[in-house]
Short mmCIF file of N, CA and C in Angstrom, two decimals:
data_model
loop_
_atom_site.label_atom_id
_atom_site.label_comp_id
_atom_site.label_asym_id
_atom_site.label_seq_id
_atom_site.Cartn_x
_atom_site.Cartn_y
_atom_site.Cartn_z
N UNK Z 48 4.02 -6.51 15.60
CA UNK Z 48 4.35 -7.41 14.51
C UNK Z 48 5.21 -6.67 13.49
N UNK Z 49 6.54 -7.30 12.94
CA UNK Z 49 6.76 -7.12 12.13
C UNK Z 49 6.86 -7.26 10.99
N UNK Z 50 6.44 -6.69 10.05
CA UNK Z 50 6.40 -7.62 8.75
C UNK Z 50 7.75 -7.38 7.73
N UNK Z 51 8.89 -6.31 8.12
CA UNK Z 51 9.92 -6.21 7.13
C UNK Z 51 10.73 -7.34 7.17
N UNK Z 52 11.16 -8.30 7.65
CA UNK Z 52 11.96 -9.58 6.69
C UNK Z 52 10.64 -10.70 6.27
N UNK Z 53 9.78 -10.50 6.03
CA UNK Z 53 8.59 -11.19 5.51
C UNK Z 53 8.09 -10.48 3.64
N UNK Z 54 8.83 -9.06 4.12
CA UNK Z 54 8.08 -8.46 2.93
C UNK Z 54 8.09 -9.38 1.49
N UNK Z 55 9.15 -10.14 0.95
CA UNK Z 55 9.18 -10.47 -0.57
C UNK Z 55 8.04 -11.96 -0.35
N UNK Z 56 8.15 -12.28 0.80
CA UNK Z 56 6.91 -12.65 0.78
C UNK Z 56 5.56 -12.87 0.71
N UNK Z 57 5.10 -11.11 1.34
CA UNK Z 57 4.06 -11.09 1.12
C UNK Z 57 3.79 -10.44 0.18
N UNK Z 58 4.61 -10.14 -0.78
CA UNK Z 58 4.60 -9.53 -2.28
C UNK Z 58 4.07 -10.53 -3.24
N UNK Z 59 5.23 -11.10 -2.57
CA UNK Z 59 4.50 -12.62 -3.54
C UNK Z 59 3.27 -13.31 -4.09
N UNK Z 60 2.75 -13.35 -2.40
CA UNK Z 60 1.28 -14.20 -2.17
C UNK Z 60 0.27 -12.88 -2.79
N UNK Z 61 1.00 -11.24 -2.27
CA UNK Z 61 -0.02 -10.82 -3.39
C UNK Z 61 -0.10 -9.99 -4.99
N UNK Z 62 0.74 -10.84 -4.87
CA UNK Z 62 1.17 -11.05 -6.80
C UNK Z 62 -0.22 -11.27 -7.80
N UNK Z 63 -0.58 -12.42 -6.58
CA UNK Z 63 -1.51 -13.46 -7.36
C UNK Z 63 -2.72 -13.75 -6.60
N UNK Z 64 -3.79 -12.26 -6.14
CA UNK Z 64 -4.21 -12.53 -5.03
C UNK Z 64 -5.90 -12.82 -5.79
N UNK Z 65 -6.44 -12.86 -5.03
CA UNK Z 65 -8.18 -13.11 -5.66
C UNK Z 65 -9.24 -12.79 -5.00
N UNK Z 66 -8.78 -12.03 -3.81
CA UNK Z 66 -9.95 -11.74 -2.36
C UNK Z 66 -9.81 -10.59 -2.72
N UNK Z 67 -11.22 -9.91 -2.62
CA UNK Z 67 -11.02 -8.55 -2.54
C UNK Z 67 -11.26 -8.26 -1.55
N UNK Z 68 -11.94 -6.72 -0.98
CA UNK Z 68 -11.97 -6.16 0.36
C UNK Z 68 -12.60 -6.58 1.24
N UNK Z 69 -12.51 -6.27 2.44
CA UNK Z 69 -13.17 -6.78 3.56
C UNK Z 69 -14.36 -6.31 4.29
N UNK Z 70 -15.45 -6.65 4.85
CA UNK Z 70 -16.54 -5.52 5.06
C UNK Z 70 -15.62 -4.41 5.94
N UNK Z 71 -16.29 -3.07 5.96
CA UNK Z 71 -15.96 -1.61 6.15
C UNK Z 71 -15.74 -1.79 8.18
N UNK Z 72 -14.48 -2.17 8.19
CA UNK Z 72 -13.92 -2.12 9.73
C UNK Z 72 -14.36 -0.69 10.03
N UNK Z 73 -14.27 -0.48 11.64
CA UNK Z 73 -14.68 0.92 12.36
C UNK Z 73 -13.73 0.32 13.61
N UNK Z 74 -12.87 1.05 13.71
CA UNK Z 74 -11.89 1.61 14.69
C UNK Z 74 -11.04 2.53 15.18
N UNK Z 75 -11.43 2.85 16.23
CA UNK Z 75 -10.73 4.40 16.75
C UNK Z 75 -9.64 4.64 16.39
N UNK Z 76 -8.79 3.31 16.81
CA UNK Z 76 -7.45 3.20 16.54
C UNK Z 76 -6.95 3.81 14.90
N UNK Z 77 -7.66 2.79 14.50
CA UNK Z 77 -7.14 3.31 12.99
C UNK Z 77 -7.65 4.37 12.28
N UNK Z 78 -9.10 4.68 12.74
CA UNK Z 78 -9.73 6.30 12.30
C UNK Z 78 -8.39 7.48 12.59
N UNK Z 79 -8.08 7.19 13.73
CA UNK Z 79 -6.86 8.25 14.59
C UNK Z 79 -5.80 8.28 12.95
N UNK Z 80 -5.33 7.43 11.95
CA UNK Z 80 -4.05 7.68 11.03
C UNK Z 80 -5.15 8.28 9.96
N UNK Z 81 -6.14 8.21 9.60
CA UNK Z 81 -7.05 8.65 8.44
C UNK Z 81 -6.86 10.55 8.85
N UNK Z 82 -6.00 11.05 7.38
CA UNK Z 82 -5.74 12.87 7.47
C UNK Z 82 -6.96 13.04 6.81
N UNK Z 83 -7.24 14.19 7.08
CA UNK Z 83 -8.88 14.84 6.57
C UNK Z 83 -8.55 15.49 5.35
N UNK Z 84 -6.92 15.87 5.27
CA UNK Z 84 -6.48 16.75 3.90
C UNK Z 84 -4.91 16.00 3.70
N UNK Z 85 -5.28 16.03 2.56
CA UNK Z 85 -3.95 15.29 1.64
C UNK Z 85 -2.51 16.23 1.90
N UNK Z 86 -1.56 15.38 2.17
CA UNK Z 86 -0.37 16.32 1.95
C UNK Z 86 0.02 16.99 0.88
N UNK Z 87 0.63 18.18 0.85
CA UNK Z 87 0.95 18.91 -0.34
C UNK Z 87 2.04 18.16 -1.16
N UNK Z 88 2.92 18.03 -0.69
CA UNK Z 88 4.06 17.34 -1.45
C UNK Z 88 4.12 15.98 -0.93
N UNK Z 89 4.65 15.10 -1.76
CA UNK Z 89 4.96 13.59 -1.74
C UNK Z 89 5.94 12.95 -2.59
N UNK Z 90 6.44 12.10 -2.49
CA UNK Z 90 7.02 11.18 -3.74
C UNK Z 90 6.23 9.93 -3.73
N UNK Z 91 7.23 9.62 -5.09
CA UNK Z 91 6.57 7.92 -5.23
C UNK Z 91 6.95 7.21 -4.76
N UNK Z 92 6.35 5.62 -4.66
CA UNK Z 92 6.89 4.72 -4.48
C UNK Z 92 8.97 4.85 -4.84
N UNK Z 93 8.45 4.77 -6.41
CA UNK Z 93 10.08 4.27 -6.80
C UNK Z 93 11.46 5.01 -6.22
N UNK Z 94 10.74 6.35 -6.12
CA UNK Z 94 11.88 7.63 -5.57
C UNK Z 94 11.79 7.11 -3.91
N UNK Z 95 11.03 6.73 -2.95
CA UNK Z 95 10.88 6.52 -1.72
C UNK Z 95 11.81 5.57 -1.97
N UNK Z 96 11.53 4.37 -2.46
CA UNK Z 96 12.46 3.25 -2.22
C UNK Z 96 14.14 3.78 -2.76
N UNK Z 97 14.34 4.08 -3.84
CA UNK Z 97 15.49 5.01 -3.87
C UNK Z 97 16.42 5.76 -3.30
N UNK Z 98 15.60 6.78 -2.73
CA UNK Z 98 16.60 7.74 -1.70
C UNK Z 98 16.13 7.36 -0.10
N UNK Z 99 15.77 6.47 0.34
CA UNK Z 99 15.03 6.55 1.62
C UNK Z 99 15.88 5.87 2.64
N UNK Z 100 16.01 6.71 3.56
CA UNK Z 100 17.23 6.05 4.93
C UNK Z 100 16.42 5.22 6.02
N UNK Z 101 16.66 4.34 6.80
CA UNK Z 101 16.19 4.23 8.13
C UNK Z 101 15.82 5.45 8.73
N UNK Z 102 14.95 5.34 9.22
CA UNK Z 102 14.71 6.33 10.42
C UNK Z 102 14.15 8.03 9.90
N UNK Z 103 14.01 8.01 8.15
CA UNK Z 103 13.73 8.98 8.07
C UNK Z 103 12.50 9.16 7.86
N UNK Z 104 11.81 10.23 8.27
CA UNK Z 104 10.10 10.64 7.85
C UNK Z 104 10.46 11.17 6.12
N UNK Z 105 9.34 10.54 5.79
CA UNK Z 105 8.69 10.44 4.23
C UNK Z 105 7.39 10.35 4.24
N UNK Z 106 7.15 10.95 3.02
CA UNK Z 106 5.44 11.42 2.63
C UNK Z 106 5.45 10.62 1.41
N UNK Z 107 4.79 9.43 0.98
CA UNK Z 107 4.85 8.78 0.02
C UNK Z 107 3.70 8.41 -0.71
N UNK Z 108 3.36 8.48 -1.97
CA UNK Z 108 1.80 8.59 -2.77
C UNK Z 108 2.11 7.14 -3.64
N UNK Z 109 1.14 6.35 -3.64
CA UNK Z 109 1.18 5.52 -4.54
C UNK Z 109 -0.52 4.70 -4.36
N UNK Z 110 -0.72 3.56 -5.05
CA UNK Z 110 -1.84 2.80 -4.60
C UNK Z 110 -1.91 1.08 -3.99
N UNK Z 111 -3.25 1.53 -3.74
CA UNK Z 111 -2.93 0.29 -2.75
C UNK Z 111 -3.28 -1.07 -3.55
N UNK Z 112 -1.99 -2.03 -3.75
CA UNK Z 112 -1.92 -2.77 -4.20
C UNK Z 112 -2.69 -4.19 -3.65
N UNK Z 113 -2.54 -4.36 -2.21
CA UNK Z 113 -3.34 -5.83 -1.72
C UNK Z 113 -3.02 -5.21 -0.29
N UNK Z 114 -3.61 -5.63 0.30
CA UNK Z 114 -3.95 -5.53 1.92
C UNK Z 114 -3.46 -6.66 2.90
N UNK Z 115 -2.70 -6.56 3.54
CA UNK Z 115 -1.88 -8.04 4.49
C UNK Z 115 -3.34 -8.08 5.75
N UNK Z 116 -3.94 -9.65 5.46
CA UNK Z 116 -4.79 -10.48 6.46
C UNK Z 116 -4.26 -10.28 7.38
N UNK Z 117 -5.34 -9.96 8.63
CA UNK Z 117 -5.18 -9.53 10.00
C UNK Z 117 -4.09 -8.60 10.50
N UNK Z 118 -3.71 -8.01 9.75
CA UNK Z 118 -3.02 -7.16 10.25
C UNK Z 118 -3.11 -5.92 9.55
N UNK Z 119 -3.04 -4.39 10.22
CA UNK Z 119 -3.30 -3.38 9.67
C UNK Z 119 -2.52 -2.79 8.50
N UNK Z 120 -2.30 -3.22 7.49
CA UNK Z 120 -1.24 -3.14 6.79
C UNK Z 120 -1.45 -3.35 5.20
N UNK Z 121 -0.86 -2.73 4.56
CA UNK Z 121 -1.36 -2.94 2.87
C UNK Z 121 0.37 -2.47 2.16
N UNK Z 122 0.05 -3.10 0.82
CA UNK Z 122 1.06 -3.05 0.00
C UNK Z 122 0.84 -1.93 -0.59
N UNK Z 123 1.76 -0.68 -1.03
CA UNK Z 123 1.82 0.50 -1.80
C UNK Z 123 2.20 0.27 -2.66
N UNK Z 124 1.87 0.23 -4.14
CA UNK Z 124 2.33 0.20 -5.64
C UNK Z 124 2.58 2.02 -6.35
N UNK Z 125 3.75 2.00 -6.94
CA UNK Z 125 3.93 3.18 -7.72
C UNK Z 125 2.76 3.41 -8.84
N UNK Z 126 2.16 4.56 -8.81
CA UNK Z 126 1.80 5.09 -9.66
C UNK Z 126 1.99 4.33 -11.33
N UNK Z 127 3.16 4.57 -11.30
CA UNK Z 127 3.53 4.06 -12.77
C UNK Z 127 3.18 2.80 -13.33
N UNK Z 128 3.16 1.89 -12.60
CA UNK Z 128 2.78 0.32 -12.55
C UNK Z 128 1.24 0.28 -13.22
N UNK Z 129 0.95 0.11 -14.58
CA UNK Z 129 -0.46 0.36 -14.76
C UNK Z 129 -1.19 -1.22 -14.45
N UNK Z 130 -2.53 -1.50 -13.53
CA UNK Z 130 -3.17 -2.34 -13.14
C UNK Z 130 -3.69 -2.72 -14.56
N UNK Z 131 -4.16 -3.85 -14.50
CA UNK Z 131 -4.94 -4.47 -15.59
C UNK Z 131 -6.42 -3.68 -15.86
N UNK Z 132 -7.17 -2.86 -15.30
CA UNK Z 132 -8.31 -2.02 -15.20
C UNK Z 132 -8.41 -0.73 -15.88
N UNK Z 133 -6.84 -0.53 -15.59
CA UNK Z 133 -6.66 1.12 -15.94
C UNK Z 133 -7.09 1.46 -17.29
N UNK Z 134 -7.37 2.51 -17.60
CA UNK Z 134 -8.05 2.90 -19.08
C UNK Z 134 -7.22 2.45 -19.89
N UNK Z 135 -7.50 1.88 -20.94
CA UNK Z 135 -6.71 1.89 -22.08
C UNK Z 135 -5.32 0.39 -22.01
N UNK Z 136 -6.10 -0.44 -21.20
CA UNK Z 136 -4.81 -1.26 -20.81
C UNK Z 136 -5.66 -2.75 -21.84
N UNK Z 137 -5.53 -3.45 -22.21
CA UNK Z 137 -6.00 -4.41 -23.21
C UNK Z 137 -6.70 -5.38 -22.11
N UNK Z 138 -6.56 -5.86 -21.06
CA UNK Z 138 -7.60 -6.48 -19.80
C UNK Z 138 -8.55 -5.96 -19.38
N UNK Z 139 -8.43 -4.51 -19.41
CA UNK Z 139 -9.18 -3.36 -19.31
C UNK Z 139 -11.25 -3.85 -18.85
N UNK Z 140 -11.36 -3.65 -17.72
CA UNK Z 140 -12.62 -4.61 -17.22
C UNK Z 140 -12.57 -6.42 -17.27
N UNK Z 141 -11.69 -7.19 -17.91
CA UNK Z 141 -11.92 -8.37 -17.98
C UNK Z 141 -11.25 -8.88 -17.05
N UNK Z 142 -10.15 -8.21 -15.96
CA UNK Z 142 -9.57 -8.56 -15.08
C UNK Z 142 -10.25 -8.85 -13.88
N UNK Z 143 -10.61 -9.84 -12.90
CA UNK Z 143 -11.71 -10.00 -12.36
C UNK Z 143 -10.74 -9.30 -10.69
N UNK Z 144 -9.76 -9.48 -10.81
CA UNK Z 144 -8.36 -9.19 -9.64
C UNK Z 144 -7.31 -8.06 -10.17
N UNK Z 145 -7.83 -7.00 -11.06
CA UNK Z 145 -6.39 -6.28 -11.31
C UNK Z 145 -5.65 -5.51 -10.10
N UNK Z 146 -6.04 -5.60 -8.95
CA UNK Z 146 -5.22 -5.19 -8.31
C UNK Z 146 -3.86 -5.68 -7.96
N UNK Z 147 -4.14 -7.19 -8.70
CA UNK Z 147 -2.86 -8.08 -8.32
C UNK Z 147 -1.29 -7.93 -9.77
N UNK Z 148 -2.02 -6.84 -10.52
CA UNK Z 148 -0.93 -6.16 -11.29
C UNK Z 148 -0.29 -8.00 -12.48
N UNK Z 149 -1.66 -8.50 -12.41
CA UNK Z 149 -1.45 -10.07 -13.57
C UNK Z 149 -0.56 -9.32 -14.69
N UNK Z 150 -0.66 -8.14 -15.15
CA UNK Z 150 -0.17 -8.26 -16.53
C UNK Z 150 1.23 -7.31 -16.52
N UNK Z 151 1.73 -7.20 -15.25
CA UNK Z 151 3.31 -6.41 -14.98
C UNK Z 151 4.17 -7.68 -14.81
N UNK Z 152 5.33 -7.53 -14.69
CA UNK Z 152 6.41 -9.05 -14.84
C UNK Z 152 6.40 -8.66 -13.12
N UNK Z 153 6.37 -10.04 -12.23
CA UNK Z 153 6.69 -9.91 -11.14
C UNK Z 153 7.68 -9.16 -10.20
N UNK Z 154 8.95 -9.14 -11.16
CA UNK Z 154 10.01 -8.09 -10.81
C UNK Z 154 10.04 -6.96 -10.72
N UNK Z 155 9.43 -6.17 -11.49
CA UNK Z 155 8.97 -5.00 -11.64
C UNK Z 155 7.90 -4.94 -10.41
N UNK Z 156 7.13 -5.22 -9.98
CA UNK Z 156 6.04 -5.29 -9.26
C UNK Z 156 6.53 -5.38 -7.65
N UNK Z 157 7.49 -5.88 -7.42
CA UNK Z 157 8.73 -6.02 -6.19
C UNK Z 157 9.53 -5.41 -6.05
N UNK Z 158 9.85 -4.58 -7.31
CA UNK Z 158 10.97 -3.07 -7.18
C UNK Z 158 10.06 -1.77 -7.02
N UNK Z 159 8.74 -1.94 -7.11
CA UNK Z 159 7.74 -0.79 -6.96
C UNK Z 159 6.53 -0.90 -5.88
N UNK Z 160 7.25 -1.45 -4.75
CA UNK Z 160 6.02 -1.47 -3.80
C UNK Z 160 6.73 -1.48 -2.29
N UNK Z 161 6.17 -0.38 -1.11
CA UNK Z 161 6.75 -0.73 -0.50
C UNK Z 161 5.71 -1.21 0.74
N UNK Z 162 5.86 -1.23 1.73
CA UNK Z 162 4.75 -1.82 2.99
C UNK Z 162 4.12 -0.66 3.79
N UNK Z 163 2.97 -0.96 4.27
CA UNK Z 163 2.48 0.57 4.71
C UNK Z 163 2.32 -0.56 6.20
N UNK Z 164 2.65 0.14 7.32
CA UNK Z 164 2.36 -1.10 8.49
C UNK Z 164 1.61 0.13 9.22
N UNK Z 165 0.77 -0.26 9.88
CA UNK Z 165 0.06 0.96 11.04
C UNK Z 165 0.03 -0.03 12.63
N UNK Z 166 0.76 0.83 13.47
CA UNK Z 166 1.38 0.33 15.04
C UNK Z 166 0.48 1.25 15.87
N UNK Z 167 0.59 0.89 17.17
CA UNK Z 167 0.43 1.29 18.59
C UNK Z 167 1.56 1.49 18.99
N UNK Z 168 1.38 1.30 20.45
CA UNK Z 168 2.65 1.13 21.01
C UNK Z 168 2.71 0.13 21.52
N UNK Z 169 2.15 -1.07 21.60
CA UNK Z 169 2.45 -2.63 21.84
C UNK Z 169 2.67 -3.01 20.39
N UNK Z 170 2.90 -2.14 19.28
CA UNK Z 170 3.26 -2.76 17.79
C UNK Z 170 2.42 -3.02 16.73
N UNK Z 171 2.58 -3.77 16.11
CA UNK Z 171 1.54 -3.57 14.62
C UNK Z 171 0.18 -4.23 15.28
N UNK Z 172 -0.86 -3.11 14.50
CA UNK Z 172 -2.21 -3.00 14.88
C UNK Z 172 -3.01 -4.36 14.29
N UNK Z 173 -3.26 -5.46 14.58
CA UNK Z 173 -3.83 -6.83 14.39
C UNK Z 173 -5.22 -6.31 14.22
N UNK Z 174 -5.65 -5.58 13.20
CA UNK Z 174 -7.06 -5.28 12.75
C UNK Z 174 -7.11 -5.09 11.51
N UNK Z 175 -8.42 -5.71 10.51
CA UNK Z 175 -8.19 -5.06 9.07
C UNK Z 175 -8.13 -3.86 9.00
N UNK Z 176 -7.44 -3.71 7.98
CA UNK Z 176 -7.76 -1.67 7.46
C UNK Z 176 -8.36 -1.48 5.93
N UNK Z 177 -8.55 -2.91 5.27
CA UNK Z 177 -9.03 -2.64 4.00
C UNK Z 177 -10.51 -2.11 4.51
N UNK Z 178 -10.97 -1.65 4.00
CA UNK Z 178 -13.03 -1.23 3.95
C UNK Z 178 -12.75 -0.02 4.99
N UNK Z 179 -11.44 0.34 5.82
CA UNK Z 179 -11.43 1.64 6.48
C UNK Z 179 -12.10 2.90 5.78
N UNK Z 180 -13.22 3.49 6.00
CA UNK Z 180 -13.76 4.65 5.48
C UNK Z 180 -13.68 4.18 3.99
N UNK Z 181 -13.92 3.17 3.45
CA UNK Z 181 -13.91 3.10 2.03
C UNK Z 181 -12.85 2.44 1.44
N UNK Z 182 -11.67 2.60 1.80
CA UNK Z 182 -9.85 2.02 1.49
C UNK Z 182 -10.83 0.59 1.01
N UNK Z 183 -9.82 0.77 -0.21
CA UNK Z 183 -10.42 -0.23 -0.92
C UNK Z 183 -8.72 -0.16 -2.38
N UNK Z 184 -8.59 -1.93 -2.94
CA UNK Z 184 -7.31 -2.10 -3.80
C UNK Z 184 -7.68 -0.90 -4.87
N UNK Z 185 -6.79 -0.16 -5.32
CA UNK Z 185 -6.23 0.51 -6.23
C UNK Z 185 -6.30 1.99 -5.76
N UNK Z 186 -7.06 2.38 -4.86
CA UNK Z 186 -6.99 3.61 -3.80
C UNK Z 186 -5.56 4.58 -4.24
N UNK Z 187 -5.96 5.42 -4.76
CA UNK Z 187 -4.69 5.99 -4.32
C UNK Z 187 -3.95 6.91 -2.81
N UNK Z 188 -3.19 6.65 -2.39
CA UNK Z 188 -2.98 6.91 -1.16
C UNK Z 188 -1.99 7.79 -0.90
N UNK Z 189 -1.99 8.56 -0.15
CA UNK Z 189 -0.38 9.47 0.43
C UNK Z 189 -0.51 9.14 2.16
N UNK Z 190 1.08 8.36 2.21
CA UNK Z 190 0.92 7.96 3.55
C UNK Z 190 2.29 8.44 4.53
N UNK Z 191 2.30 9.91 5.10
CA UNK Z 191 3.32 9.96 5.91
C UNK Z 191 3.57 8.88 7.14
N UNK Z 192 4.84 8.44 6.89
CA UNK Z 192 5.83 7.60 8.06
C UNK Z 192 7.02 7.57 8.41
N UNK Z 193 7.31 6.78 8.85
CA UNK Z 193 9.60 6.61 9.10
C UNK Z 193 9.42 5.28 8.19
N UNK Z 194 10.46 5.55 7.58
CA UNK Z 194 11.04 4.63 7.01
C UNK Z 194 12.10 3.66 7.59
N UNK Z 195 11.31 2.37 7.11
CA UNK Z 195 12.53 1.55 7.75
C UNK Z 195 13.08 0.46 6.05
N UNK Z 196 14.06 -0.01 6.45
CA UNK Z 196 14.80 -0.66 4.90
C UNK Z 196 15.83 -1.38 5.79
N UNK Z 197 15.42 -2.36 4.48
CA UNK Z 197 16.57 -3.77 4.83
C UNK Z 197 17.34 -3.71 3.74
N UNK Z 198 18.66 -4.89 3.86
CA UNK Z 198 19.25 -4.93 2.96
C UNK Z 198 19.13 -4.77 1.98
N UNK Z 199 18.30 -5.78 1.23
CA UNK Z 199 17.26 -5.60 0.11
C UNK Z 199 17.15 -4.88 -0.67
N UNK Z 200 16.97 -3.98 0.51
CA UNK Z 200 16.26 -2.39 -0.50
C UNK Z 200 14.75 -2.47 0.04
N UNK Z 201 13.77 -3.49 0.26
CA UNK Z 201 12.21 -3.45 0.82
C UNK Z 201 12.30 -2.19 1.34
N UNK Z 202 11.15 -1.38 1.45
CA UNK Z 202 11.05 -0.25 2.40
C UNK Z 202 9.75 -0.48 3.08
N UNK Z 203 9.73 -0.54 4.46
CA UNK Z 203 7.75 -0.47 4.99
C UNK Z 203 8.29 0.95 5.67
N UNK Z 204 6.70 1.54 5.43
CA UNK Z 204 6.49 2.46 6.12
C UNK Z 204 5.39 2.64 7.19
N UNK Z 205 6.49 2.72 8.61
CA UNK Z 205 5.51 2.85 9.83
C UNK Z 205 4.50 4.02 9.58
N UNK Z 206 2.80 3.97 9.52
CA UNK Z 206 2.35 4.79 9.35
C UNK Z 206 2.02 6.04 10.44
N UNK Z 207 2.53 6.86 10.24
CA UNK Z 207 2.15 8.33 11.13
C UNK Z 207 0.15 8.82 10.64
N UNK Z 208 0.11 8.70 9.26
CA UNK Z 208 -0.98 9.10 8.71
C UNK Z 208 -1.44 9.15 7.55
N UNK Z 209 -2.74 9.15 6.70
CA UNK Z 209 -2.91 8.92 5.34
C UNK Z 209 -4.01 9.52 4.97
N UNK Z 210 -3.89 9.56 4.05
CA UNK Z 210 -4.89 9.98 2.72
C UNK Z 210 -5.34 9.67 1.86
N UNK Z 211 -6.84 8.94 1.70
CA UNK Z 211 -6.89 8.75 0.17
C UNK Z 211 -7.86 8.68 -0.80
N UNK Z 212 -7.77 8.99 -1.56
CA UNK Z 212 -8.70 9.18 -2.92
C UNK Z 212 -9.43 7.72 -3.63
N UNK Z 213 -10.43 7.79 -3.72
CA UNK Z 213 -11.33 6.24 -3.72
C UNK Z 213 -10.55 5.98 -5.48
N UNK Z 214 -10.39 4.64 -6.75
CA UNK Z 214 -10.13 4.51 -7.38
C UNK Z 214 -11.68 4.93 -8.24
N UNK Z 215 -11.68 5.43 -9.47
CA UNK Z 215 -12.40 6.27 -10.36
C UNK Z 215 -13.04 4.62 -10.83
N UNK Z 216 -13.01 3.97 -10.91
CA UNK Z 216 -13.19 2.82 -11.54
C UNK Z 216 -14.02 1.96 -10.86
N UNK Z 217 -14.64 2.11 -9.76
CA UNK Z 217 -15.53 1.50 -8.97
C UNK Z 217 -16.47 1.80 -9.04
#
C-alpha cells in the first residue's frame, strides 16, 4: 500500500482526530523495526522535509502525531509544533485530543509532518502499530528510512527502524 499521493489527506482527517490508541498489537513483523538504542544523530521533521531526495536514507526525530487505521503507519510531527498538552501551552490538560495539534493553524501542521509507512516485501504492513511496545500519540520517535517525495514536497518515510521515548505526560 501506498499512502504518498493520499498523504494531504490523511493529514487532514488527522488534523481533527478523536480516537486515541489502539489495544497493544504483538507482531513479529513489526517487533523486527523496534531499535533497542536510539540513533545518535537525526534531524527534524522540518530539515527532513527540506533537504530530502528520493531514494535517500535519513534518520529523522519528531513525534507521533496520529496513526493511519489498518495500516502500519503514523504521522511524524516536528518537534517544534507545540501540542495542546505541552507544559505551559494555555489548553494545557483541557485538550481531551492534543495530539491532533487543535491549537496550530492547519498549514503549519502540513508543512511539519511527514509519513512513517512500515513494508514487507509484498508492501505496506496492513497491521496496527499504535500500542506497539507502548507507541502511543505524542511519542517521540527517531525513525531511520528512504525517503520518498512528491511534488508537493510530502515526504513518507519507508521505515528501516525506530526508536522511541514514551511522552512524559501520560
Amino acid at each position: 500500500m501506498r499512502i504518498l499521493p493520499f498523504l494531504p489527506f490523511v493529514l487532514l482527517a488527522a488534523a481533527c482526530s478523536d480516537s486515541g490508541s489502539s489495544a497493544s498489537p504483538s507482531s513479529a513483523r513489526l517487533d523486527g523495526f523496534v531499535s533497542a538504542k536510539a540513533e545518535a544523530a537525526s534531524v527534524t521533521v522540518l530539515d527532513a522535509r527540506r533537504d530530502a531526495r528520493a531514494g535517500a536514507e535519513l534518520v529523522v526525530r519528531g513525534r507521533v502525531q496520529d496513526f493511519v487505521s489498518g495500516a502500519a503507519a503514523f504521522v511524524l510531527i516536528d518537534e517544534s509544533l507545540r501540542a495542546c498538552s505541552d507544559e505551559g501551552d494555555p489548553m494545557d490538560d483541557s485538550c481531551t485530543t492534543p495530539w491532533d495539534y487543535c491549537c496550530v493553524e492547519p498549514s503549519k501542521i502540513a508543512a511539519a509532518c511527514a509519513m512513517v509507512e512500515f513494508r514487507d516485501e509484498q508492501g505496506g504492513i496492513r497491521e496496527p502499530i499504535a500500542g506497539l511496545r507502548g507507541l502511543d500519540h505524542l511519542d517521540t520517535v527517531i525513525v531511520r528510512g528512504v525517503a520518498e517525495v512528491d511534488p508537493a514536497g510530502n515526504l513518507v518515510l519507508a521505515a528501516r527502524s525506530f526508536s522511541f521515548t514514551p511522552n512524559k505526560k501520560r
